[in-house]
CSV table of C-alpha atoms and ligand atoms in Angstrom, one decimal:
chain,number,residue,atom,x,y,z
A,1,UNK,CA,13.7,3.1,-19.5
A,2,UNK,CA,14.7,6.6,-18.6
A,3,UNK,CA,12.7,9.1,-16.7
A,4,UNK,CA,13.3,13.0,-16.9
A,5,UNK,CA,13.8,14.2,-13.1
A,6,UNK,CA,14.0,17.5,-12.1
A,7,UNK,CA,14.3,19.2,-8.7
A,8,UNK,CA,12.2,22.2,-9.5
A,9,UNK,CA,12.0,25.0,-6.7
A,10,UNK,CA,8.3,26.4,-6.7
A,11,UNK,CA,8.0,30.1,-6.5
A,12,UNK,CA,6.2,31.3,-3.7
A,13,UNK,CA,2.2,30.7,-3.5
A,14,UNK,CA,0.4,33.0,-2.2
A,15,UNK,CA,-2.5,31.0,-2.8
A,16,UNK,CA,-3.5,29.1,0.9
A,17,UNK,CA,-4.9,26.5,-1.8
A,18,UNK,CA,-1.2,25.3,-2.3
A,19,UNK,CA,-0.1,25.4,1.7
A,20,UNK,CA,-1.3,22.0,3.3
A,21,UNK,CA,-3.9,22.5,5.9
A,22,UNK,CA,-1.7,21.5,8.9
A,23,UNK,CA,0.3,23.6,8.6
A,24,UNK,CA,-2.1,26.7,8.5
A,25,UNK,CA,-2.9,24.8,11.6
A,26,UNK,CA,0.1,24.5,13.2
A,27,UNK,CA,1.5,28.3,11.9
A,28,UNK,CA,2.8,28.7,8.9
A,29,UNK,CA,6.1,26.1,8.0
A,30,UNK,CA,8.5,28.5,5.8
A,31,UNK,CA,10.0,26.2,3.6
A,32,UNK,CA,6.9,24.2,2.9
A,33,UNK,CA,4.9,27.5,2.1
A,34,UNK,CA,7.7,28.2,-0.6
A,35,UNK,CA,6.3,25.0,-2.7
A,36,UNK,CA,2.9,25.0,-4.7
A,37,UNK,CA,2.4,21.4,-4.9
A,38,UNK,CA,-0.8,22.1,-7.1
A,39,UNK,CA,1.1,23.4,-9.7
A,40,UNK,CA,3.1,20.0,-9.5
A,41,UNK,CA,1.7,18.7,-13.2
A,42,UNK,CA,2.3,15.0,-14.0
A,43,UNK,CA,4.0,14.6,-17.4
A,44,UNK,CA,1.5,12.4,-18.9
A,45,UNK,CA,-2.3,11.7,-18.8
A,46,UNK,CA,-3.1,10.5,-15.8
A,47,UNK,CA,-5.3,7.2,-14.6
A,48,UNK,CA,-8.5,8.3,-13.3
A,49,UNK,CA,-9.0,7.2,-10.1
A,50,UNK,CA,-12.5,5.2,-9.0
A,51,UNK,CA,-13.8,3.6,-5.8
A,52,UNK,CA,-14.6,-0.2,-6.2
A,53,UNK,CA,-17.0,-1.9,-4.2
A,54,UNK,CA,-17.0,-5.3,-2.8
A,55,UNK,CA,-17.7,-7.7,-4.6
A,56,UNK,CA,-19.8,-8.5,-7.8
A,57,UNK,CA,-18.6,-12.6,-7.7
A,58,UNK,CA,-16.2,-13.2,-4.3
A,59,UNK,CA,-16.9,-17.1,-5.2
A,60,UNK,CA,-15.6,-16.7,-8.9
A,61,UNK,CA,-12.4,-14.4,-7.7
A,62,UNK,CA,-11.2,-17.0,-5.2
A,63,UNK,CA,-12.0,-19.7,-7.7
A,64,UNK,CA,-9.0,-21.8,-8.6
A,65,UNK,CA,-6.7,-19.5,-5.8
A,66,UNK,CA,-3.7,-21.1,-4.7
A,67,UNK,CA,-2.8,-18.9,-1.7
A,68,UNK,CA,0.5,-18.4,-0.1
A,69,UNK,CA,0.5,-17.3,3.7
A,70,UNK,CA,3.4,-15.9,5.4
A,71,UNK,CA,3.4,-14.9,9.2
A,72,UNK,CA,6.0,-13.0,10.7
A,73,UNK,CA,6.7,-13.5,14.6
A,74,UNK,CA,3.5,-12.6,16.8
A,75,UNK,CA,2.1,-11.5,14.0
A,76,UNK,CA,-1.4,-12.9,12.8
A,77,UNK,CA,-0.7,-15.4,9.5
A,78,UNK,CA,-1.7,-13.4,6.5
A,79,UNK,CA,-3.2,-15.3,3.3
A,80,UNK,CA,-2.8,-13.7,0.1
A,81,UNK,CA,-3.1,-15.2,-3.7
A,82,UNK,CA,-0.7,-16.4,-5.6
A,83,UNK,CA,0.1,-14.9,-9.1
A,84,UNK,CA,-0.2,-18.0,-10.5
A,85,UNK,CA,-3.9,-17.9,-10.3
A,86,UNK,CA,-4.2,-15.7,-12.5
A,87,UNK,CA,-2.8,-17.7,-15.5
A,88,UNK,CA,-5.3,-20.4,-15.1
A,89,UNK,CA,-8.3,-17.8,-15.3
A,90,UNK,CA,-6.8,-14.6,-16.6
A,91,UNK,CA,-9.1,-14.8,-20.1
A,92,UNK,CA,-12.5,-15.1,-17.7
A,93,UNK,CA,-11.2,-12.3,-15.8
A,94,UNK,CA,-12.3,-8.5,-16.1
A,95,UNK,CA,-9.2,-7.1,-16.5
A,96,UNK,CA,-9.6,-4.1,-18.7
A,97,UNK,CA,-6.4,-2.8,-18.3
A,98,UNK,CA,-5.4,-6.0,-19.8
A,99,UNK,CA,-2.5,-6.9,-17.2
A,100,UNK,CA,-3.1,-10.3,-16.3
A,101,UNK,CA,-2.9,-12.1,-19.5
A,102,UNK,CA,0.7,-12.6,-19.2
A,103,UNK,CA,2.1,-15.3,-17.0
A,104,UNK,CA,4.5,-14.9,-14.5
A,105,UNK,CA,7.7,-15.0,-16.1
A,106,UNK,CA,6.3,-13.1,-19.3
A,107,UNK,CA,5.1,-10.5,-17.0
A,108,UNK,CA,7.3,-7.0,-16.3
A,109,UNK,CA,7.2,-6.0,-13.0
A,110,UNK,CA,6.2,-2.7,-14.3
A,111,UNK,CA,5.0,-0.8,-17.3
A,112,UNK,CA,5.5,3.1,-16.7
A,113,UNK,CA,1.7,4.1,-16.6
A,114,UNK,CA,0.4,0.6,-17.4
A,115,UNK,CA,0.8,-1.6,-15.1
A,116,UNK,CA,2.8,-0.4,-12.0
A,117,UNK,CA,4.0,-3.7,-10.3
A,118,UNK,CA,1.0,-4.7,-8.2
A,119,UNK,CA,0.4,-7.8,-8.5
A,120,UNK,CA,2.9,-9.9,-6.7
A,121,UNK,CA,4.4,-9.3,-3.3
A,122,UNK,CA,7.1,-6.9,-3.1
A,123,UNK,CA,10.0,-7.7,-0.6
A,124,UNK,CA,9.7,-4.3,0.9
A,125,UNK,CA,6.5,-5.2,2.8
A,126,UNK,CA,7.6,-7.9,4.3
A,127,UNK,CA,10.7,-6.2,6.0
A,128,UNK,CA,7.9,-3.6,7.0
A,129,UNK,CA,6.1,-6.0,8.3
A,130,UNK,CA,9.1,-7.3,10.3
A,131,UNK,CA,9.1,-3.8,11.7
A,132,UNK,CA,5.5,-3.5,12.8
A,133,UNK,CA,6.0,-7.0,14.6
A,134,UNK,CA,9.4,-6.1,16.2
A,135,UNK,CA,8.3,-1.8,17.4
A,136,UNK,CA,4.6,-3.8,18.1
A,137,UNK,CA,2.8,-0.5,16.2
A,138,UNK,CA,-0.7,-0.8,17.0
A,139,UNK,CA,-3.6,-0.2,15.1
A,140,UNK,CA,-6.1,0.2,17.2
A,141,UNK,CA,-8.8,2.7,16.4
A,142,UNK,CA,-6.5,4.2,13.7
A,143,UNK,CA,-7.4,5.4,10.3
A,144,UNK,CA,-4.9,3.6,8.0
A,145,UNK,CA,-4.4,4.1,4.1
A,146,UNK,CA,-2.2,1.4,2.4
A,147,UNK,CA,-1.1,3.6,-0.4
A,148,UNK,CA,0.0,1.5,-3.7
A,149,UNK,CA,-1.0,-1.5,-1.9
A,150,UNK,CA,-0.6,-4.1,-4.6
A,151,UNK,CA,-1.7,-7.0,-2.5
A,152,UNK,CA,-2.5,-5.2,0.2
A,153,UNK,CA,-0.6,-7.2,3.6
A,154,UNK,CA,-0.1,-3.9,5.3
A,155,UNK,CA,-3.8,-3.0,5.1
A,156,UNK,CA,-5.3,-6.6,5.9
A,157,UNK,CA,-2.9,-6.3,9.1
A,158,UNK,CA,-4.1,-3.1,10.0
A,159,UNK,CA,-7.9,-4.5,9.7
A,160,UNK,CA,-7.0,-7.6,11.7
A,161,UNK,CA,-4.8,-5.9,14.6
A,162,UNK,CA,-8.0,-3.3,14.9
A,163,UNK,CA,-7.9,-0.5,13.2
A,164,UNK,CA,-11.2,1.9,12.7
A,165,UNK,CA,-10.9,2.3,8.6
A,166,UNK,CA,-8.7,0.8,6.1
A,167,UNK,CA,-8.5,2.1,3.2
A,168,UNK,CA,-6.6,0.5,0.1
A,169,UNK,CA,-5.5,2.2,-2.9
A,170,UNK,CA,-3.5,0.6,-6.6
A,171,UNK,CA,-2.8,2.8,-9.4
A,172,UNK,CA,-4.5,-0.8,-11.4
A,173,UNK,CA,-7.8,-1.4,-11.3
A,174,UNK,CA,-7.5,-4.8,-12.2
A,175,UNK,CA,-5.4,-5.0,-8.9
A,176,UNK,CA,-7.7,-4.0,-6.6
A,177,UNK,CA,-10.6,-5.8,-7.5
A,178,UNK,CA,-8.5,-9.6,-8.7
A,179,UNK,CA,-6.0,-9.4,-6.1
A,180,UNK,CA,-6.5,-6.6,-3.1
A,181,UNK,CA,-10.2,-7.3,-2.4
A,182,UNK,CA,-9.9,-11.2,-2.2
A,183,UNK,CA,-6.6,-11.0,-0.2
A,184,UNK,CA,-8.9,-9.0,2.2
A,185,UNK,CA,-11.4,-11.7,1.9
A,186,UNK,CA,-9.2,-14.3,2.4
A,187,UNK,CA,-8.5,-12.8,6.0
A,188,UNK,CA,-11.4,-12.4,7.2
A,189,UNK,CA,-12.3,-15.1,9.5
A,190,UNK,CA,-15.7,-16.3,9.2
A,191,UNK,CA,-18.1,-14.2,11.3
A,192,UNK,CA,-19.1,-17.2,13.4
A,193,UNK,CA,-15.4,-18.9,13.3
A,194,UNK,CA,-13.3,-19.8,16.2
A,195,UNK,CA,-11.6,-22.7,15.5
A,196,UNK,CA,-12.5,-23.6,11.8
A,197,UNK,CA,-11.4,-26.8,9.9
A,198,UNK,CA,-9.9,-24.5,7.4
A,199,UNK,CA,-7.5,-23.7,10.3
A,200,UNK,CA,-7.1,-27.1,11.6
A,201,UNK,CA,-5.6,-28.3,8.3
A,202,UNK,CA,-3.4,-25.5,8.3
A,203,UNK,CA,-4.8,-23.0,6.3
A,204,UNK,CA,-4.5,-20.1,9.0
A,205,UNK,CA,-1.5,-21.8,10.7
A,206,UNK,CA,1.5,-19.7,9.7
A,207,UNK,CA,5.1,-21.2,10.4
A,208,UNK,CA,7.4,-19.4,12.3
A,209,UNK,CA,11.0,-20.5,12.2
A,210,UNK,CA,13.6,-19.9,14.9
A,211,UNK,CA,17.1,-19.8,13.4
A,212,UNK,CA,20.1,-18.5,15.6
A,213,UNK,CA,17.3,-17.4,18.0
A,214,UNK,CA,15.8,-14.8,15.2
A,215,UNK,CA,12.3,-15.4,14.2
A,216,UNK,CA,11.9,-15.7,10.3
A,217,UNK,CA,9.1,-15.4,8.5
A,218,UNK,CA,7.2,-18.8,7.3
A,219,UNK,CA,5.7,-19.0,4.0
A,220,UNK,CA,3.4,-21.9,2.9
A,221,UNK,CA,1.4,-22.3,-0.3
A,222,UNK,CA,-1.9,-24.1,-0.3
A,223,UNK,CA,-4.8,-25.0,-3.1
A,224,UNK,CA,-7.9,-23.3,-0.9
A,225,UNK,CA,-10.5,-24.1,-3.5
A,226,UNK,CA,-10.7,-25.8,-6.8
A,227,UNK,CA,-14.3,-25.9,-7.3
A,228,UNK,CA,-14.9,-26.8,-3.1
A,229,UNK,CA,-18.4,-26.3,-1.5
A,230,UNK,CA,-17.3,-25.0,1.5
A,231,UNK,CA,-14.9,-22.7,0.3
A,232,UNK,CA,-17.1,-21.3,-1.9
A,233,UNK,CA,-19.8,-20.9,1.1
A,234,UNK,CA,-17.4,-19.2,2.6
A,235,UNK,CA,-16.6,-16.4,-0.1
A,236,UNK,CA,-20.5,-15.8,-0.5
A,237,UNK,CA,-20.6,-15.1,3.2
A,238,UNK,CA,-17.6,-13.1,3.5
A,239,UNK,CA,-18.9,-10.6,1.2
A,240,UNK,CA,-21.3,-9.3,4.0
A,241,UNK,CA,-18.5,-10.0,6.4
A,242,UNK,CA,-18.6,-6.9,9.0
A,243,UNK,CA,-14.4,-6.7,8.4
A,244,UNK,CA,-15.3,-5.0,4.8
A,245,UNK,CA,-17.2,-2.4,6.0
A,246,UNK,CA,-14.1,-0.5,7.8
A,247,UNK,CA,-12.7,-1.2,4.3
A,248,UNK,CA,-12.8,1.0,0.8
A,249,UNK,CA,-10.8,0.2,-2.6
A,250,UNK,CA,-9.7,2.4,-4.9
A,251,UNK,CA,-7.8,2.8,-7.7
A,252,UNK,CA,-6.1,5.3,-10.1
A,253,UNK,CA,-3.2,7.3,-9.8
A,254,UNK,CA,-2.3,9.5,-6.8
A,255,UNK,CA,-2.9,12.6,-8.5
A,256,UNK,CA,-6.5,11.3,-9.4
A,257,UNK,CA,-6.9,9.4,-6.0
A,258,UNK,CA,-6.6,12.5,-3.7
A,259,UNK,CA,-9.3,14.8,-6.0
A,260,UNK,CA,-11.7,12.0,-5.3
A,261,UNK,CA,-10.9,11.8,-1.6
A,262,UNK,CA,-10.6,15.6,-1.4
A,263,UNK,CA,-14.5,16.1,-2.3
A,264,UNK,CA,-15.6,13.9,0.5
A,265,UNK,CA,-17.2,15.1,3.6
A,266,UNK,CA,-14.9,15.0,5.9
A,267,UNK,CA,-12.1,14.5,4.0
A,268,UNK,CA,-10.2,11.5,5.3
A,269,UNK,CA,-7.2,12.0,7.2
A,270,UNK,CA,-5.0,8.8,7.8
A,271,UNK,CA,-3.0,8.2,11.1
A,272,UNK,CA,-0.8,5.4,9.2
A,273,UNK,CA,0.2,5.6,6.2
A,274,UNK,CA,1.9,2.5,4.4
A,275,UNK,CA,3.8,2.5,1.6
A,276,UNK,CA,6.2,-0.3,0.2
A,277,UNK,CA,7.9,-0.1,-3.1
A,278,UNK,CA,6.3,3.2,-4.1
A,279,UNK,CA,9.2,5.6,-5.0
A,280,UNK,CA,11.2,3.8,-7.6
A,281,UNK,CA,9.8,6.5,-10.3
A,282,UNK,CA,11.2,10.2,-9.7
A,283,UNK,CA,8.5,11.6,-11.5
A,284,UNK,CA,5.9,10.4,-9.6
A,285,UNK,CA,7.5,12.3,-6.6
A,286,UNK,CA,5.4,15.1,-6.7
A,287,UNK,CA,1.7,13.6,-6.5
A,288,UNK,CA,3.2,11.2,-4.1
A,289,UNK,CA,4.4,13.7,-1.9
A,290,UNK,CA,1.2,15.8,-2.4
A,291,UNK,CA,-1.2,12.9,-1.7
A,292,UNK,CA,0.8,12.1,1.5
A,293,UNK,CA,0.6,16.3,2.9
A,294,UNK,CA,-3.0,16.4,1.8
A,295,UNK,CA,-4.0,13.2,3.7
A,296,UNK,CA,-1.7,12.4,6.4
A,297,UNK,CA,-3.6,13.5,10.4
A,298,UNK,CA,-1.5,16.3,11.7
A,299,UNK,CA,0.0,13.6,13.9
A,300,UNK,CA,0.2,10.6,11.9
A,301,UNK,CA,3.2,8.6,10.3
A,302,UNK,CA,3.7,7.4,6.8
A,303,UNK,CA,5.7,4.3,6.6
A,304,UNK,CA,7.9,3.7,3.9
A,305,UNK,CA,9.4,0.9,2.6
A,306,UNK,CA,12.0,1.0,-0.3
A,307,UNK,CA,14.9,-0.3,-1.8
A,308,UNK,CA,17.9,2.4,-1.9
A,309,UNK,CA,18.0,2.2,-5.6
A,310,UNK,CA,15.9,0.7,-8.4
A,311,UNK,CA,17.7,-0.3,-11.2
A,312,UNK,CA,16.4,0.5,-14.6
A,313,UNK,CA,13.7,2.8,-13.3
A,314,UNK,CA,16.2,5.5,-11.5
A,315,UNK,CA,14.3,6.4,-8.6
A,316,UNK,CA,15.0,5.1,-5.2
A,317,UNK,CA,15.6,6.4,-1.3
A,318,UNK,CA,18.5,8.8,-1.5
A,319,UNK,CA,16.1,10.8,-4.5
A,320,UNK,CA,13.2,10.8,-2.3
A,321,UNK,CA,15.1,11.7,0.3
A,322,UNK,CA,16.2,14.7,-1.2
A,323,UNK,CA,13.0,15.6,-2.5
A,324,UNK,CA,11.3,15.6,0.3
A,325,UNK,CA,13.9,17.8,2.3
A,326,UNK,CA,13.6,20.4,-0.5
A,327,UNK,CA,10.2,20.3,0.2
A,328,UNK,CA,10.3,21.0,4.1
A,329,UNK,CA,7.1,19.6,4.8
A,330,UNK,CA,7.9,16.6,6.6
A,331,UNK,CA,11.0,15.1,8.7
A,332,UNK,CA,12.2,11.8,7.7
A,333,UNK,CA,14.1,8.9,9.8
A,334,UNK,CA,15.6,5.9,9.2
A,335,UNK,CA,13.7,2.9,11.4
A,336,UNK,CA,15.2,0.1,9.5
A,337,UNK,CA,18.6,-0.5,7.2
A,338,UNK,CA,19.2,-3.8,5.5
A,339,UNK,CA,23.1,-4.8,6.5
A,340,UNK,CA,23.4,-6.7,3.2
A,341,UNK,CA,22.4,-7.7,-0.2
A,342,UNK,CA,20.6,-4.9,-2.4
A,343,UNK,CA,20.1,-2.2,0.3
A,344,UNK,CA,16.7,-2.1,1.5
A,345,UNK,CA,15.1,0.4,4.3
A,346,UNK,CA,12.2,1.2,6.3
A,347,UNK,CA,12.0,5.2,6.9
A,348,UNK,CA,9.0,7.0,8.7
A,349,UNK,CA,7.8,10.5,7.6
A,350,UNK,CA,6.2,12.8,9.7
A,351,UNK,CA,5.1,16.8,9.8
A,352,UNK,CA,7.3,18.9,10.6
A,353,UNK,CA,6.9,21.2,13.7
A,354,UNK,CA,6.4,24.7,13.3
A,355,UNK,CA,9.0,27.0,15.7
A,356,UNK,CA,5.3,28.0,17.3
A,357,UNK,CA,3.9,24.2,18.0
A,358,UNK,CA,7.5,23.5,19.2
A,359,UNK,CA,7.6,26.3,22.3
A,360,UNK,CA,4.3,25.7,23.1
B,1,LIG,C1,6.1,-2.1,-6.9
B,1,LIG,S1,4.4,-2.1,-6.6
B,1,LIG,C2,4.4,-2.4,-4.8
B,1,LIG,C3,3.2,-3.1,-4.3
B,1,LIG,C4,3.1,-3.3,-2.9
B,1,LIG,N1,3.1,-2.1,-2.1
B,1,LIG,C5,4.2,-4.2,-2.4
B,1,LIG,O1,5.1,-3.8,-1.7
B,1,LIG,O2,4.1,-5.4,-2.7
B,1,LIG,C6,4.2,-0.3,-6.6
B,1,LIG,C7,2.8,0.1,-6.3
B,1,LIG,O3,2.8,1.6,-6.3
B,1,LIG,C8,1.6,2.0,-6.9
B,1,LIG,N2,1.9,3.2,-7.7
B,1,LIG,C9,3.0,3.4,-8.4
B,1,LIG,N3,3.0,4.6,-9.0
B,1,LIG,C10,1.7,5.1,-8.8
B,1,LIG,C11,1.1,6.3,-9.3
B,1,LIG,N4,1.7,7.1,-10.1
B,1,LIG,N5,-0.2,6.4,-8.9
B,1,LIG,C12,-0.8,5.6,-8.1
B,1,LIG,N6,-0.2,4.4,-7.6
B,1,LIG,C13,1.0,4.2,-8.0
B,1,LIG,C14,0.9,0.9,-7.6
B,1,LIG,O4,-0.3,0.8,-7.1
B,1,LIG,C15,1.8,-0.3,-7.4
B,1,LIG,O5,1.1,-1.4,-6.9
């Protein structure tokens, strides 16, 4: 696969349509003004992007699950589905996008503009989530978007540590509604649940390992429902589960995803952003970077989590890194640099201050 990439310089806009509105806020930043990020055009057609609700069938999408659950220190255990539901079932499935009908090993992790890698676990997050445990980031009251959220463990943490809204968003439609939604579902303890039995055989009990005094994350694997009564029960009632209504799902691409977001009333503005695995394409750059300036709170922080480089695809940190310096819209820092193996980071993006903001 090879991707054109091209650093284009923008000419300057003197449209305020193309300057992000924090930074008419904040006085004008000079290098960002310099870039018209509407005029940013993808290459290709792009995937419209559409809001789905939960949930037609929650008993029929946890049908058959076989659930991994990993938990990382403190953190609480999350539960999420393994892909290998999805060859049991894939043919009674709504899959439009016709993604699931491969199994596992059949399966590309991605298909530029098909299918763009969301349906298994990415190692990024979990380093993220290693992070979020280690710094203790808390959610509390925040607005939080998991931004190509494939299964969607950044988001589902956010909702259980607290935050205010989660939203979740997957280029794949097929993604959000046979993966995301029931991994969301999954976590939600039953309104009425302290102690359940589901926990007591282990279900929400998480390993943590202690090896040369580090904590390492635990990951079990466990049939949760194969045609069970309870289990079932318990989908049915999740569906009106208070949890889901700080949630929204959404899919398309980014491009597509902020034009819907942009008509709402307010438009959302997220204090976290999370985003693991997201920049391996170069030429999704721009609508990546646009989404985040458009949607990001004047204050907020976008976490990303990346490999260095990704093979075959050609994008990777050092790229993004670069891009988004040309751009001059945000600073970036390194929180988080993998010492071996295939390099692997966590950085954290944020506005940059105007000369103005800075002597106030
Ligand atoms: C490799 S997957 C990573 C999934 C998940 N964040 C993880 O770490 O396990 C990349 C994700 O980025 C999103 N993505 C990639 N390109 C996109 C685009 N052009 N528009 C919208 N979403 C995109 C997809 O939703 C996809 O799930």
């Amino acid at each position: 696969m090879s991707f054109c990439f091209n650093f284009d310089v923008p000419t300057q806009s003197t449209n305020p349509d193309d300057v992000d509105g924090n930074e008419l806020q904040n006085g004008k930043n000079d290098s960002a003004a310099k870039h018209k990020e509407d005029d940013a055009k993808p290459a290709e057609p792009v995937k419209e992007a559409k809001e789905h609700l939960p949930l037609s069938d929650p008993e029929f999408l946890l049908r058959d699950a076989v659930t991994e659950t990993v938990t990382i220190g403190s953190l609480p255990p999350l539960h999420f589905l393994n892909e290998t539901v999805f060859e049991k079932t894939a043919s009674e499935r709504e899959d439009e996008e016709k993604i699931l009908c491969c199994n596992v090993e059949q399966r590309s992790d991605l298909i530029s503009g098909v299918y763009e890698g969301g349906l298994k676990v990415w190692e990024c997050t979990y380093d993220l989530l290693e992070l979020i445990e280690k710094d203790g980031e808390t959610f509390g009251g925040k607005a939080v978007l998991d931004l190509g959220c494939g299964a969607g463990l950044l988001g589902i943490l956010a909702l259980q540590r607290g935050a205010r809204q989660i939203h979740f968003q997957d280029y794949n439609s097929t993604v959000i509604e046979q993966l995301t939604l029931p991994n969301v579902l999954l976590n939600c303890p039953e309104n009425d649940e302290v102690d359940s039995e589901d926990d007591k055989e282990g279900r929400g009990q998480g390993k943590v390992q202690e090896e040369d005094g580090c904590k390492k994350k635990g990951k079990e694997k466990q049939e949760v429902n194969d045609g069970d009564p309870p289990a079932k029960k318990r989908a049915a009632d999740l569906s009106q589960h208070d949890l889901l209504t700080k949630c929204r799902f959404f899919s398309g691409d980014w491009s597509t995803f902020l034009a819907l977001v942009k008509k709402e009333e307010p438009q959302p503005k997220y204090d976290i952003i999370f985003s693991s695995e997201t920049i391996y394409n170069t030429a999704y750059y721009p609508a990546l970077h646009k989404t985040l300036n458009k949607l990001l709170a004047p204050d907020g922080l976008v976490y990303i989590a990346t490999k260095s480089h990704y093979f075959g695809v050609g994008g990777g940190l050092h790229l993004f890194e670069t891009f988004v310096e040309q751009r001059g819209i945000f600073s970036l820092d390194h929180l988080w640099d993998s010492e071996e193996g295939l390099q692997r980071h966590v950085v954290v993006l944020r506005f940059r201050k105007s000369k103005e903001n800075l002597n106030k």
